[in-house]
PDB file of N, CA and C in Angstrom:
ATOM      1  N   UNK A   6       0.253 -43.637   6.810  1.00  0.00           N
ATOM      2  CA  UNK A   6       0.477 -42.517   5.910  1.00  0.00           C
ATOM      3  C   UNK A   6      -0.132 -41.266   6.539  1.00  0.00           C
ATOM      4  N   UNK A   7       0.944 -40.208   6.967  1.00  0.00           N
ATOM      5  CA  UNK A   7       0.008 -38.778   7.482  1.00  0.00           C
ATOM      6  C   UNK A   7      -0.284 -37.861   6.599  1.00  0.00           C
ATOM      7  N   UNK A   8      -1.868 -37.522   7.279  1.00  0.00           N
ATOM      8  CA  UNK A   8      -2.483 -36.974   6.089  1.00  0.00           C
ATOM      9  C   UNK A   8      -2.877 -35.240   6.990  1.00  0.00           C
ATOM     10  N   UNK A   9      -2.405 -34.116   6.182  1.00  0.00           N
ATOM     11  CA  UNK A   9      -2.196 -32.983   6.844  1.00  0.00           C
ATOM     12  C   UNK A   9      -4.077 -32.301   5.998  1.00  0.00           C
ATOM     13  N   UNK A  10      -4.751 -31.563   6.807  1.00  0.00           N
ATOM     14  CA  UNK A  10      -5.618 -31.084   6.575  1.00  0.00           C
ATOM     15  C   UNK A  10      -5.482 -29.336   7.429  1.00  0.00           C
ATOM     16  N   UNK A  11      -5.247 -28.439   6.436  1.00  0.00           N
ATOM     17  CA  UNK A  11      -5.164 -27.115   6.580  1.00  0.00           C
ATOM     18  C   UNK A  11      -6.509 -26.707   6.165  1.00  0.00           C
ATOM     19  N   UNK A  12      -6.893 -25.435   7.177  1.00  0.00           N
ATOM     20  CA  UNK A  12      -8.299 -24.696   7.530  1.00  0.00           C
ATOM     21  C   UNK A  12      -7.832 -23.588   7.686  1.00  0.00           C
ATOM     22  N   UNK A  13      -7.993 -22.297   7.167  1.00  0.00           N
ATOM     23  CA  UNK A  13      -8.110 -21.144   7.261  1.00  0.00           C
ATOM     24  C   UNK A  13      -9.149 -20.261   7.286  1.00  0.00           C
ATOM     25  N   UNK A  14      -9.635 -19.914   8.930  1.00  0.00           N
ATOM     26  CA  UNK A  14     -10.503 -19.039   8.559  1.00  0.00           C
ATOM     27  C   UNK A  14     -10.501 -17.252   9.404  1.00  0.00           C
ATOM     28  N   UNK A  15     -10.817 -16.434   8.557  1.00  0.00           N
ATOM     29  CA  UNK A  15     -10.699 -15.492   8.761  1.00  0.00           C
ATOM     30  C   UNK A  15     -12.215 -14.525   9.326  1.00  0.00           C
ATOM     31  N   UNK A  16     -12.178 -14.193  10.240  1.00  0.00           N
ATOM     32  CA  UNK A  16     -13.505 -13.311  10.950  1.00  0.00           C
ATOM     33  C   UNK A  16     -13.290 -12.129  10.710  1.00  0.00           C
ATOM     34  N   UNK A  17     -13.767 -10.733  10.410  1.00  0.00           N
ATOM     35  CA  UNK A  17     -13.555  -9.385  10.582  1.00  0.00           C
ATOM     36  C   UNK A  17     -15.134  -8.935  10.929  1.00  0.00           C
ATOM     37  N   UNK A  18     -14.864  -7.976  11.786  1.00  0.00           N
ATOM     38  CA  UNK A  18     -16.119  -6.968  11.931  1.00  0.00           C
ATOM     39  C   UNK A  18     -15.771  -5.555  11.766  1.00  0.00           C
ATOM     40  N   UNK A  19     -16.487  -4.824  11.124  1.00  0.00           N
ATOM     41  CA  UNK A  19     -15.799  -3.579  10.628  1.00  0.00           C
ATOM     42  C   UNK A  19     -17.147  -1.777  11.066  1.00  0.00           C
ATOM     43  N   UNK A  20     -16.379  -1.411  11.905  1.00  0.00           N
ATOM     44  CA  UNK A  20     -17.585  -0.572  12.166  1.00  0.00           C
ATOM     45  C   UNK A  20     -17.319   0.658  11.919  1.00  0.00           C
ATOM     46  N   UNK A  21     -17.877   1.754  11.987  1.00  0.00           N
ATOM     47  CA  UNK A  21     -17.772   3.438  11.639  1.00  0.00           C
ATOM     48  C   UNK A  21     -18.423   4.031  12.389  1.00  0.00           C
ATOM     49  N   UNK A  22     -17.862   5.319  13.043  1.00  0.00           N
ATOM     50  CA  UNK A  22     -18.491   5.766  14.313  1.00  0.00           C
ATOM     51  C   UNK A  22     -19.389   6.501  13.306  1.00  0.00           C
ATOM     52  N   UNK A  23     -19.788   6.814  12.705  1.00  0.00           N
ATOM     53  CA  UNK A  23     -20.831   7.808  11.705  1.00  0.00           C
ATOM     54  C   UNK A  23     -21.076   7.314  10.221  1.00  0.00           C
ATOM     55  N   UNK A  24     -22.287   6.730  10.618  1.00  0.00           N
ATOM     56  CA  UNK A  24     -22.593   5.964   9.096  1.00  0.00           C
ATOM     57  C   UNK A  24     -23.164   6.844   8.363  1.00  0.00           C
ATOM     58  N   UNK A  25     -23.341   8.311   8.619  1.00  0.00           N
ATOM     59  CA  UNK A  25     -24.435   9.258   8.119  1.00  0.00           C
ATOM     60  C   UNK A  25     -22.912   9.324   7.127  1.00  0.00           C
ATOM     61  N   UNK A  26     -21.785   9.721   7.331  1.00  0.00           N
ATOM     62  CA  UNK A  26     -20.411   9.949   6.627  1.00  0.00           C
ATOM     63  C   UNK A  26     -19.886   9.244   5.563  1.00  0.00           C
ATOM     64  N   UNK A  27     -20.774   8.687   5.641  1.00  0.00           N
ATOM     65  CA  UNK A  27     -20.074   7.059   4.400  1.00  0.00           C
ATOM     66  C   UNK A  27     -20.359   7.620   2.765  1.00  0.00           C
ATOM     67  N   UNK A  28     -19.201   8.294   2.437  1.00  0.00           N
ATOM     68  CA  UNK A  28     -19.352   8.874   0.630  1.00  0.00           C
ATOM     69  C   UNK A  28     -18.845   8.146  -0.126  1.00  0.00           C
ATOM     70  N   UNK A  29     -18.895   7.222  -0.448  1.00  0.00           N
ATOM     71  CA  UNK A  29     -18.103   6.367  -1.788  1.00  0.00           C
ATOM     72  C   UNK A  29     -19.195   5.987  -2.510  1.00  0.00           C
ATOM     73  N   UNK A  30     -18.786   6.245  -3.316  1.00  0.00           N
ATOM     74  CA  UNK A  30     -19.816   5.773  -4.678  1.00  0.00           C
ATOM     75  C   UNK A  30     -20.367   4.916  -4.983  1.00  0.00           C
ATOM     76  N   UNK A  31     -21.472   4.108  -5.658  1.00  0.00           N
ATOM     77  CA  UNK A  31     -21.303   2.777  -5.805  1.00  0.00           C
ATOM     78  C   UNK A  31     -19.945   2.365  -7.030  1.00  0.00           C
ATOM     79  N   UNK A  32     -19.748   3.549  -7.739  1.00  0.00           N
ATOM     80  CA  UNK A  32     -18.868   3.398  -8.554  1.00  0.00           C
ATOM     81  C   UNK A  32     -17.330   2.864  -8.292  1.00  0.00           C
ATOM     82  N   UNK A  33     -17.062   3.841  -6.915  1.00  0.00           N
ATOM     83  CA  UNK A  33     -16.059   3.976  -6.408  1.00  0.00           C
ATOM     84  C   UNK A  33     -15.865   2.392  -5.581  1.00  0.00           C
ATOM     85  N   UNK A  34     -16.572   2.168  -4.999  1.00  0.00           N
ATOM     86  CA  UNK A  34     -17.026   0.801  -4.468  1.00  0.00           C
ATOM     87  C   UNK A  34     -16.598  -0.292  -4.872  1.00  0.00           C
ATOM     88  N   UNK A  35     -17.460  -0.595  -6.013  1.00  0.00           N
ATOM     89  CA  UNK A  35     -17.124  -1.297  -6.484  1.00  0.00           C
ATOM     90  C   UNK A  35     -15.755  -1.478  -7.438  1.00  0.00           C
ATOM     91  N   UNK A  36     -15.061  -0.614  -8.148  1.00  0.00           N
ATOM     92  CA  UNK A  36     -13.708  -0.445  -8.050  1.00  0.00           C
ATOM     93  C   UNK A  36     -12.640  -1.306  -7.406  1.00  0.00           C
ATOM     94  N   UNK A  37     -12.983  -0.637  -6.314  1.00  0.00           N
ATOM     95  CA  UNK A  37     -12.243  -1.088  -5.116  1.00  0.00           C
ATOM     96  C   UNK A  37     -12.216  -2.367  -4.845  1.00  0.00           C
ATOM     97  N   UNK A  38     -13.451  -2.969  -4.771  1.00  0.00           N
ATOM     98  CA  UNK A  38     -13.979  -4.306  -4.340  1.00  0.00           C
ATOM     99  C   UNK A  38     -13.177  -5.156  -5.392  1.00  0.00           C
ATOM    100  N   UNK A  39     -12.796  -4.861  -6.508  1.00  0.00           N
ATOM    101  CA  UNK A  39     -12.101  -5.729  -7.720  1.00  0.00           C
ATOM    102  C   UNK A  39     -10.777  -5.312  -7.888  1.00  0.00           C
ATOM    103  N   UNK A  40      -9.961  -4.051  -7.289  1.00  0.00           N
ATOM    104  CA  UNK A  40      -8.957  -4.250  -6.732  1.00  0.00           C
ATOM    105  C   UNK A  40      -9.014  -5.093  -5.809  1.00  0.00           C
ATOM    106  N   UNK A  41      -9.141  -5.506  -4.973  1.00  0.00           N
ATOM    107  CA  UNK A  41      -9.254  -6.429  -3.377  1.00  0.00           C
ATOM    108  C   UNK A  41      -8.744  -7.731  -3.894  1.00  0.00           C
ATOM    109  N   UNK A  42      -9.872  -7.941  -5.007  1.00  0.00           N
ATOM    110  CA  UNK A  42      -9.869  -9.414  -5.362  1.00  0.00           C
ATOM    111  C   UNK A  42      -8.703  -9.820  -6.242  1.00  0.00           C
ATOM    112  N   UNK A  43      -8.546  -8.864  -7.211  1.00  0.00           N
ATOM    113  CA  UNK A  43      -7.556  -8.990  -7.573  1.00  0.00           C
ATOM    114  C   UNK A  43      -6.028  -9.192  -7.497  1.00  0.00           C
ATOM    115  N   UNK A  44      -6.013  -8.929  -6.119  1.00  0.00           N
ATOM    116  CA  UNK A  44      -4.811  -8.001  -5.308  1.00  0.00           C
ATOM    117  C   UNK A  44      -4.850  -9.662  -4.224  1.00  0.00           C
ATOM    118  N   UNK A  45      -6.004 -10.376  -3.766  1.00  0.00           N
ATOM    119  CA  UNK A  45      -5.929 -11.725  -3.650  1.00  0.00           C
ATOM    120  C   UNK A  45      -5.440 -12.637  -4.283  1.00  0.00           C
ATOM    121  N   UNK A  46      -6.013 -12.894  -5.578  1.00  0.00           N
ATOM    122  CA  UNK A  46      -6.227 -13.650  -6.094  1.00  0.00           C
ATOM    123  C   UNK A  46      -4.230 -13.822  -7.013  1.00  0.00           C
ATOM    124  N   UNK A  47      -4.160 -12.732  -7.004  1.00  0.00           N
ATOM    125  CA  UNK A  47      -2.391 -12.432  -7.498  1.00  0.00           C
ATOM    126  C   UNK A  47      -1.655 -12.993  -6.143  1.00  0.00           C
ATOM    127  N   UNK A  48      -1.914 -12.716  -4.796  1.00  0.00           N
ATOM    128  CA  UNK A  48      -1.689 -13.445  -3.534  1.00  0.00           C
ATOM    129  C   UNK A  48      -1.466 -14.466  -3.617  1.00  0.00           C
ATOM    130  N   UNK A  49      -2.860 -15.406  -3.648  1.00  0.00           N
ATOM    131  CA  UNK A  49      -2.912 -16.823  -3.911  1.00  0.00           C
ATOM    132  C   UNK A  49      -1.796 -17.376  -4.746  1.00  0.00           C
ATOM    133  N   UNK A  50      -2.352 -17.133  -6.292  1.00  0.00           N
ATOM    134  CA  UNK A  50      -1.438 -17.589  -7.401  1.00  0.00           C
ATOM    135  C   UNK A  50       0.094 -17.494  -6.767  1.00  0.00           C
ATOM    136  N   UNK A  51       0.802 -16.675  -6.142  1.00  0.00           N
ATOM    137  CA  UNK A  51       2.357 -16.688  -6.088  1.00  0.00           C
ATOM    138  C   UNK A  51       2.680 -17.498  -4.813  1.00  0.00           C
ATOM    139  N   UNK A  52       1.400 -17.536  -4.164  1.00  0.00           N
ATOM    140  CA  UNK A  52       1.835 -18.671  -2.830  1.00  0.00           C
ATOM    141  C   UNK A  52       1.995 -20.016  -3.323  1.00  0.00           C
ATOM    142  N   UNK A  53       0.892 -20.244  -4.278  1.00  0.00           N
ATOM    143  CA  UNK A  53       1.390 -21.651  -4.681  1.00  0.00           C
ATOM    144  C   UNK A  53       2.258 -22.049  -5.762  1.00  0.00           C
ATOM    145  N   UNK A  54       2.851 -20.725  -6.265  1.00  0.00           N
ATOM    146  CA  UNK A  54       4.276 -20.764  -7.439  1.00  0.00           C
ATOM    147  C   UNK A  54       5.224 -21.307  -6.372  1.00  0.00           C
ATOM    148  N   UNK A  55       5.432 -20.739  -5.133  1.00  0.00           N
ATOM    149  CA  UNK A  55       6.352 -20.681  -4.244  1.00  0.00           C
ATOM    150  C   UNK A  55       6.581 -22.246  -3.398  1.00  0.00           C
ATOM    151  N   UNK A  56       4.907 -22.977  -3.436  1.00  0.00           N
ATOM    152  CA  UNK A  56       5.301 -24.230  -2.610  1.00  0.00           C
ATOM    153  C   UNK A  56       5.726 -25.361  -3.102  1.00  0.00           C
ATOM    154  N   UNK A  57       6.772 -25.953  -3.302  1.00  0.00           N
ATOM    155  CA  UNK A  57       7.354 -27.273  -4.087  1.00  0.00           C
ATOM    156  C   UNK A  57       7.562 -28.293  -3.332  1.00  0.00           C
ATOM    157  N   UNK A  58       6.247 -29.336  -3.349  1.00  0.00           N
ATOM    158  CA  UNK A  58       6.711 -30.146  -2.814  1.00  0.00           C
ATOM    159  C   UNK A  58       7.608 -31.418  -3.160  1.00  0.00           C
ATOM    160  N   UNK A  59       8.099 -32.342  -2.213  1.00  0.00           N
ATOM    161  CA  UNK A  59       8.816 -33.142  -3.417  1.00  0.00           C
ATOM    162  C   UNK A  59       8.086 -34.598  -2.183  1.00  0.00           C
ATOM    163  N   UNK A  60       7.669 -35.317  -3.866  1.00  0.00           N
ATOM    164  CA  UNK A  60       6.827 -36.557  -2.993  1.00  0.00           C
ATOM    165  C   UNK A  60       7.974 -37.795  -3.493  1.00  0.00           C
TER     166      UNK A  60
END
């Protein structure tokens, strides 16, 4: 019986030539940060509407 094991992993490094420049709010920030997730997490959910397997 084959047994499939999927791993996804993702690395980023993210840099700014002038950290003295960095204006976002914590308000604004965090905002954002829950768009992201949200904007994932709606990702996720429709990838696995989409996969049908048939056993």
């Amino acid at each position: 019986m084959p047994v499939e094991i999927r791993e996804l992993i993702i690395k980023t490094e993210i840099k700014t030539k002038n950290d003295e420049n960095i204006s976002l709010k914590e308000n604004e920030f965090l905002v954002f940060k829950e768009e992201i997730l949200e904007t994932c997490k709606r990702m996720l959910t429709e990838g696995v509407k989409k996969i049908n397997y048939r056993r």
